């Protein structure tokens, strides 16, 4: 087990299209996921993609905490949230054209947050560590997390998806000004 170093924006690994995993049950993938889980728990956050720990493979981990499940979801996210999930070779398909703006932050872009348009309803599938197929529908924050993490596998960060950079805010200023104004967070 190891806590891995996070690649920050500017590192080329974050701009590469990550390679598919041939065998989700392979020992090196198990080891990678174990280290990613430990790293995310250490740093704190809801999701992490392998390129963020300098490994250009199509692997993401994420969870939806209960307190985030209730807010900003269209009811598709169970109120208890979504338990920590390992998703290998994930594929996302939007279920409608609708997008909504929501605040995102990223461990690879420390200290900042911005409003990003994302599809409100998606279906996704991928594979777990036993090679089992995982298939779900998601809305609200759950759908947002998936889109954010899977973008990392295609060399994108959330800033690329922003349609109005004026919302880009340091987290400290967000807490002081934006969160209070919006009456949430
Ligand atoms: Ni990120």
JSON list of N, CA, C and O in Angstrom, two decimals, residues 66-103:
[
{"chain": "A", "resi": 66, "resn": "UNK", "atom": "N", "xyz": [-23.61, 10.54, 1.31]},
{"chain": "A", "resi": 66, "resn": "UNK", "atom": "CA", "xyz": [-25.05, 10.75, 1.50]},
{"chain": "A", "resi": 66, "resn": "UNK", "atom": "C", "xyz": [-25.41, 12.23, 1.48]},
{"chain": "A", "resi": 66, "resn": "UNK", "atom": "O", "xyz": [-26.42, 12.61, 0.90]},
{"chain": "A", "resi": 67, "resn": "UNK", "atom": "N", "xyz": [-24.54, 13.07, 2.08]},
{"chain": "A", "resi": 67, "resn": "UNK", "atom": "CA", "xyz": [-24.89, 14.49, 2.16]},
{"chain": "A", "resi": 67, "resn": "UNK", "atom": "C", "xyz": [-24.87, 15.15, 0.78]},
{"chain": "A", "resi": 67, "resn": "UNK", "atom": "O", "xyz": [-25.51, 16.17, 0.57]},
{"chain": "A", "resi": 68, "resn": "UNK", "atom": "N", "xyz": [-24.13, 14.56, -0.16]},
{"chain": "A", "resi": 68, "resn": "UNK", "atom": "CA", "xyz": [-24.13, 15.10, -1.52]},
{"chain": "A", "resi": 68, "resn": "UNK", "atom": "C", "xyz": [-25.23, 14.49, -2.37]},
{"chain": "A", "resi": 68, "resn": "UNK", "atom": "O", "xyz": [-25.63, 15.06, -3.38]},
{"chain": "A", "resi": 69, "resn": "UNK", "atom": "N", "xyz": [-25.68, 13.31, -1.98]},
{"chain": "A", "resi": 69, "resn": "UNK", "atom": "CA", "xyz": [-26.70, 12.61, -2.78]},
{"chain": "A", "resi": 69, "resn": "UNK", "atom": "C", "xyz": [-28.01, 13.37, -2.76]},
{"chain": "A", "resi": 69, "resn": "UNK", "atom": "O", "xyz": [-28.72, 13.46, -3.77]},
{"chain": "A", "resi": 70, "resn": "UNK", "atom": "N", "xyz": [-28.32, 13.94, -1.60]},
{"chain": "A", "resi": 70, "resn": "UNK", "atom": "CA", "xyz": [-29.62, 14.60, -1.44]},
{"chain": "A", "resi": 70, "resn": "UNK", "atom": "C", "xyz": [-29.70, 15.87, -2.25]},
{"chain": "A", "resi": 70, "resn": "UNK", "atom": "O", "xyz": [-30.74, 16.22, -2.79]},
{"chain": "A", "resi": 71, "resn": "UNK", "atom": "N", "xyz": [-28.56, 16.56, -2.37]},
{"chain": "A", "resi": 71, "resn": "UNK", "atom": "CA", "xyz": [-28.57, 17.89, -2.96]},
{"chain": "A", "resi": 71, "resn": "UNK", "atom": "C", "xyz": [-28.29, 17.84, -4.46]},
{"chain": "A", "resi": 71, "resn": "UNK", "atom": "O", "xyz": [-27.41, 17.13, -4.92]},
{"chain": "A", "resi": 72, "resn": "UNK", "atom": "N", "xyz": [-29.06, 18.57, -5.21]},
{"chain": "A", "resi": 72, "resn": "UNK", "atom": "CA", "xyz": [-28.78, 18.74, -6.63]},
{"chain": "A", "resi": 72, "resn": "UNK", "atom": "C", "xyz": [-29.00, 17.49, -7.44]},
{"chain": "A", "resi": 72, "resn": "UNK", "atom": "O", "xyz": [-28.58, 17.41, -8.58]},
{"chain": "A", "resi": 73, "resn": "UNK", "atom": "N", "xyz": [-29.67, 16.49, -6.88]},
{"chain": "A", "resi": 73, "resn": "UNK", "atom": "CA", "xyz": [-29.93, 15.31, -7.69]},
{"chain": "A", "resi": 73, "resn": "UNK", "atom": "C", "xyz": [-31.39, 15.32, -8.09]},
{"chain": "A", "resi": 73, "resn": "UNK", "atom": "O", "xyz": [-32.23, 15.98, -7.48]},
{"chain": "A", "resi": 74, "resn": "UNK", "atom": "N", "xyz": [-31.71, 14.61, -9.13]},
{"chain": "A", "resi": 74, "resn": "UNK", "atom": "CA", "xyz": [-33.09, 14.58, -9.62]},
{"chain": "A", "resi": 74, "resn": "UNK", "atom": "C", "xyz": [-33.84, 13.39, -9.06]},
{"chain": "A", "resi": 74, "resn": "UNK", "atom": "O", "xyz": [-34.84, 12.98, -9.61]},
{"chain": "A", "resi": 75, "resn": "UNK", "atom": "N", "xyz": [-33.30, 12.83, -7.99]},
{"chain": "A", "resi": 75, "resn": "UNK", "atom": "CA", "xyz": [-33.97, 11.69, -7.40]},
{"chain": "A", "resi": 75, "resn": "UNK", "atom": "C", "xyz": [-33.40, 10.37, -7.86]},
{"chain": "A", "resi": 75, "resn": "UNK", "atom": "O", "xyz": [-33.75, 9.32, -7.35]},
{"chain": "A", "resi": 76, "resn": "UNK", "atom": "N", "xyz": [-32.47, 10.41, -8.84]},
{"chain": "A", "resi": 76, "resn": "UNK", "atom": "CA", "xyz": [-31.90, 9.15, -9.31]},
{"chain": "A", "resi": 76, "resn": "UNK", "atom": "C", "xyz": [-30.86, 8.60, -8.34]},
{"chain": "A", "resi": 76, "resn": "UNK", "atom": "O", "xyz": [-30.58, 7.41, -8.35]},
{"chain": "A", "resi": 77, "resn": "UNK", "atom": "N", "xyz": [-30.26, 9.49, -7.56]},
{"chain": "A", "resi": 77, "resn": "UNK", "atom": "CA", "xyz": [-29.24, 9.04, -6.63]},
{"chain": "A", "resi": 77, "resn": "UNK", "atom": "C", "xyz": [-29.91, 8.57, -5.35]},
{"chain": "A", "resi": 77, "resn": "UNK", "atom": "O", "xyz": [-30.69, 9.31, -4.76]},
{"chain": "A", "resi": 78, "resn": "UNK", "atom": "N", "xyz": [-29.65, 7.35, -4.89]},
{"chain": "A", "resi": 78, "resn": "UNK", "atom": "CA", "xyz": [-30.26, 6.90, -3.64]},
{"chain": "A", "resi": 78, "resn": "UNK", "atom": "C", "xyz": [-29.84, 7.84, -2.50]},
{"chain": "A", "resi": 78, "resn": "UNK", "atom": "O", "xyz": [-28.70, 8.30, -2.49]},
{"chain": "A", "resi": 79, "resn": "UNK", "atom": "N", "xyz": [-30.75, 8.14, -1.56]},
{"chain": "A", "resi": 79, "resn": "UNK", "atom": "CA", "xyz": [-30.44, 9.10, -0.50]},
{"chain": "A", "resi": 79, "resn": "UNK", "atom": "C", "xyz": [-29.25, 8.69, 0.35]},
{"chain": "A", "resi": 79, "resn": "UNK", "atom": "O", "xyz": [-28.58, 9.54, 0.93]},
{"chain": "A", "resi": 80, "resn": "UNK", "atom": "N", "xyz": [-28.97, 7.39, 0.40]},
{"chain": "A", "resi": 80, "resn": "UNK", "atom": "CA", "xyz": [-27.82, 6.95, 1.20]},
{"chain": "A", "resi": 80, "resn": "UNK", "atom": "C", "xyz": [-26.50, 7.15, 0.43]},
{"chain": "A", "resi": 80, "resn": "UNK", "atom": "O", "xyz": [-25.43, 6.87, 0.94]},
{"chain": "A", "resi": 81, "resn": "UNK", "atom": "N", "xyz": [-26.60, 7.65, -0.80]},
{"chain": "A", "resi": 81, "resn": "UNK", "atom": "CA", "xyz": [-25.40, 7.88, -1.59]},
{"chain": "A", "resi": 81, "resn": "UNK", "atom": "C", "xyz": [-24.99, 6.64, -2.36]},
{"chain": "A", "resi": 81, "resn": "UNK", "atom": "O", "xyz": [-25.77, 5.68, -2.48]},
{"chain": "A", "resi": 82, "resn": "UNK", "atom": "N", "xyz": [-23.80, 6.68, -2.88]},
{"chain": "A", "resi": 82, "resn": "UNK", "atom": "CA", "xyz": [-23.27, 5.54, -3.63]},
{"chain": "A", "resi": 82, "resn": "UNK", "atom": "C", "xyz": [-21.94, 5.15, -3.00]},
{"chain": "A", "resi": 82, "resn": "UNK", "atom": "O", "xyz": [-21.06, 6.00, -2.83]},
{"chain": "A", "resi": 83, "resn": "UNK", "atom": "N", "xyz": [-21.81, 3.90, -2.62]},
{"chain": "A", "resi": 83, "resn": "UNK", "atom": "CA", "xyz": [-20.59, 3.43, -1.95]},
{"chain": "A", "resi": 83, "resn": "UNK", "atom": "C", "xyz": [-19.39, 3.54, -2.89]},
{"chain": "A", "resi": 83, "resn": "UNK", "atom": "O", "xyz": [-19.55, 3.57, -4.12]},
{"chain": "A", "resi": 84, "resn": "UNK", "atom": "N", "xyz": [-18.21, 3.58, -2.31]},
{"chain": "A", "resi": 84, "resn": "UNK", "atom": "CA", "xyz": [-16.98, 3.66, -3.09]},
{"chain": "A", "resi": 84, "resn": "UNK", "atom": "C", "xyz": [-16.99, 2.57, -4.17]},
{"chain": "A", "resi": 84, "resn": "UNK", "atom": "O", "xyz": [-17.18, 1.40, -3.88]},
{"chain": "A", "resi": 85, "resn": "UNK", "atom": "N", "xyz": [-16.82, 3.01, -5.41]},
{"chain": "A", "resi": 85, "resn": "UNK", "atom": "CA", "xyz": [-16.93, 2.11, -6.55]},
{"chain": "A", "resi": 85, "resn": "UNK", "atom": "C", "xyz": [-15.64, 2.17, -7.37]},
{"chain": "A", "resi": 85, "resn": "UNK", "atom": "O", "xyz": [-15.10, 3.25, -7.60]},
{"chain": "A", "resi": 86, "resn": "UNK", "atom": "N", "xyz": [-15.17, 1.02, -7.78]},
{"chain": "A", "resi": 86, "resn": "UNK", "atom": "CA", "xyz": [-14.04, 0.91, -8.70]},
{"chain": "A", "resi": 86, "resn": "UNK", "atom": "C", "xyz": [-14.61, 0.63, -10.07]},
{"chain": "A", "resi": 86, "resn": "UNK", "atom": "O", "xyz": [-15.40, -0.30, -10.25]},
{"chain": "A", "resi": 87, "resn": "UNK", "atom": "N", "xyz": [-14.24, 1.44, -11.05]},
{"chain": "A", "resi": 87, "resn": "UNK", "atom": "CA", "xyz": [-14.76, 1.26, -12.39]},
{"chain": "A", "resi": 87, "resn": "UNK", "atom": "C", "xyz": [-13.61, 1.24, -13.39]},
{"chain": "A", "resi": 87, "resn": "UNK", "atom": "O", "xyz": [-12.84, 2.21, -13.49]},
{"chain": "A", "resi": 88, "resn": "UNK", "atom": "N", "xyz": [-13.50, 0.11, -14.06]},
{"chain": "A", "resi": 88, "resn": "UNK", "atom": "CA", "xyz": [-12.41, -0.09, -15.02]},
{"chain": "A", "resi": 88, "resn": "UNK", "atom": "C", "xyz": [-12.99, -0.03, -16.44]},
{"chain": "A", "resi": 88, "resn": "UNK", "atom": "O", "xyz": [-14.07, -0.58, -16.69]},
{"chain": "A", "resi": 89, "resn": "UNK", "atom": "N", "xyz": [-12.29, 0.64, -17.33]},
{"chain": "A", "resi": 89, "resn": "UNK", "atom": "CA", "xyz": [-12.76, 0.86, -18.71]},
{"chain": "A", "resi": 89, "resn": "UNK", "atom": "C", "xyz": [-14.18, 1.42, -18.75]},
{"chain": "A", "resi": 89, "resn": "UNK", "atom": "O", "xyz": [-15.05, 0.92, -19.49]},
{"chain": "A", "resi": 90, "resn": "UNK", "atom": "N", "xyz": [-14.45, 2.48, -18.01]},
{"chain": "A", "resi": 90, "resn": "UNK", "atom": "CA", "xyz": [-15.82, 3.01, -17.96]},
{"chain": "A", "resi": 90, "resn": "UNK", "atom": "C", "xyz": [-16.25, 3.65, -19.27]},
{"chain": "A", "resi": 90, "resn": "UNK", "atom": "O", "xyz": [-15.43, 4.21, -19.99]},
{"chain": "A", "resi": 91, "resn": "UNK", "atom": "N", "xyz": [-17.54, 3.52, -19.55]},
{"chain": "A", "resi": 91, "resn": "UNK", "atom": "CA", "xyz": [-18.16, 4.16, -20.73]},
{"chain": "A", "resi": 91, "resn": "UNK", "atom": "C", "xyz": [-19.41, 4.88, -20.25]},
{"chain": "A", "resi": 91, "resn": "UNK", "atom": "O", "xyz": [-20.21, 4.31, -19.50]},
{"chain": "A", "resi": 92, "resn": "UNK", "atom": "N", "xyz": [-19.57, 6.12, -20.68]},
{"chain": "A", "resi": 92, "resn": "UNK", "atom": "CA", "xyz": [-20.71, 6.96, -20.28]},
{"chain": "A", "resi": 92, "resn": "UNK", "atom": "C", "xyz": [-21.57, 7.25, -21.50]},
{"chain": "A", "resi": 92, "resn": "UNK", "atom": "O", "xyz": [-21.05, 7.54, -22.57]},
{"chain": "A", "resi": 93, "resn": "UNK", "atom": "N", "xyz": [-22.87, 7.21, -21.28]},
{"chain": "A", "resi": 93, "resn": "UNK", "atom": "CA", "xyz": [-23.80, 7.57, -22.36]},
{"chain": "A", "resi": 93, "resn": "UNK", "atom": "C", "xyz": [-24.85, 8.52, -21.76]},
{"chain": "A", "resi": 93, "resn": "UNK", "atom": "O", "xyz": [-25.52, 8.17, -20.80]},
{"chain": "A", "resi": 94, "resn": "UNK", "atom": "N", "xyz": [-24.98, 9.73, -22.30]},
{"chain": "A", "resi": 94, "resn": "UNK", "atom": "CA", "xyz": [-26.02, 10.64, -21.80]},
{"chain": "A", "resi": 94, "resn": "UNK", "atom": "C", "xyz": [-27.40, 10.09, -22.13]},
{"chain": "A", "resi": 94, "resn": "UNK", "atom": "O", "xyz": [-27.59, 9.50, -23.20]},
{"chain": "A", "resi": 95, "resn": "UNK", "atom": "N", "xyz": [-28.35, 10.25, -21.21]},
{"chain": "A", "resi": 95, "resn": "UNK", "atom": "CA", "xyz": [-29.71, 9.77, -21.45]},
{"chain": "A", "resi": 95, "resn": "UNK", "atom": "C", "xyz": [-30.62, 10.88, -21.96]},
{"chain": "A", "resi": 95, "resn": "UNK", "atom": "O", "xyz": [-31.74, 10.62, -22.38]},
{"chain": "A", "resi": 96, "resn": "UNK", "atom": "N", "xyz": [-30.13, 12.11, -21.89]},
{"chain": "A", "resi": 96, "resn": "UNK", "atom": "CA", "xyz": [-30.89, 13.25, -22.42]},
{"chain": "A", "resi": 96, "resn": "UNK", "atom": "C", "xyz": [-29.89, 14.34, -22.75]},
{"chain": "A", "resi": 96, "resn": "UNK", "atom": "O", "xyz": [-28.73, 14.27, -22.33]},
{"chain": "A", "resi": 97, "resn": "UNK", "atom": "N", "xyz": [-30.34, 15.34, -23.50]},
{"chain": "A", "resi": 97, "resn": "UNK", "atom": "CA", "xyz": [-29.44, 16.43, -23.88]},
{"chain": "A", "resi": 97, "resn": "UNK", "atom": "C", "xyz": [-29.26, 17.45, -22.76]},
{"chain": "A", "resi": 97, "resn": "UNK", "atom": "O", "xyz": [-28.35, 18.28, -22.83]},
{"chain": "A", "resi": 98, "resn": "UNK", "atom": "N", "xyz": [-30.13, 17.40, -21.74]},
{"chain": "A", "resi": 98, "resn": "UNK", "atom": "CA", "xyz": [-30.10, 18.43, -20.70]},
{"chain": "A", "resi": 98, "resn": "UNK", "atom": "C", "xyz": [-28.78, 18.45, -19.95]},
{"chain": "A", "resi": 98, "resn": "UNK", "atom": "O", "xyz": [-28.25, 17.41, -19.58]},
{"chain": "A", "resi": 99, "resn": "UNK", "atom": "N", "xyz": [-28.31, 19.68, -19.72]},
{"chain": "A", "resi": 99, "resn": "UNK", "atom": "CA", "xyz": [-27.13, 19.87, -18.87]},
{"chain": "A", "resi": 99, "resn": "UNK", "atom": "C", "xyz": [-27.49, 20.85, -17.78]},
{"chain": "A", "resi": 99, "resn": "UNK", "atom": "O", "xyz": [-28.40, 21.67, -17.94]},
{"chain": "A", "resi": 100, "resn": "UNK", "atom": "N", "xyz": [-26.76, 20.75, -16.66]},
{"chain": "A", "resi": 100, "resn": "UNK", "atom": "CA", "xyz": [-26.93, 21.76, -15.61]},
{"chain": "A", "resi": 100, "resn": "UNK", "atom": "C", "xyz": [-25.56, 22.16, -15.09]},
{"chain": "A", "resi": 100, "resn": "UNK", "atom": "O", "xyz": [-24.60, 21.39, -15.16]},
{"chain": "A", "resi": 101, "resn": "UNK", "atom": "N", "xyz": [-25.50, 23.38, -14.56]},
{"chain": "A", "resi": 101, "resn": "UNK", "atom": "CA", "xyz": [-24.25, 23.89, -14.00]},
{"chain": "A", "resi": 101, "resn": "UNK", "atom": "C", "xyz": [-24.11, 23.41, -12.56]},
{"chain": "A", "resi": 101, "resn": "UNK", "atom": "O", "xyz": [-25.08, 23.37, -11.81]},
{"chain": "A", "resi": 102, "resn": "UNK", "atom": "N", "xyz": [-22.91, 23.03, -12.19]},
{"chain": "A", "resi": 102, "resn": "UNK", "atom": "CA", "xyz": [-22.64, 22.68, -10.81]},
{"chain": "A", "resi": 102, "resn": "UNK", "atom": "C", "xyz": [-21.17, 22.93, -10.50]},
{"chain": "A", "resi": 102, "resn": "UNK", "atom": "O", "xyz": [-20.33, 22.93, -11.40]},
{"chain": "A", "resi": 103, "resn": "UNK", "atom": "N", "xyz": [-20.89, 23.15, -9.22]},
{"chain": "A", "resi": 103, "resn": "UNK", "atom": "CA", "xyz": [-19.51, 23.47, -8.81]},
{"chain": "A", "resi": 103, "resn": "UNK", "atom": "C", "xyz": [-18.67, 22.21, -8.78]},
{"chain": "A", "resi": 103, "resn": "UNK", "atom": "O", "xyz": [-19.08, 21.18, -8.24]}
]
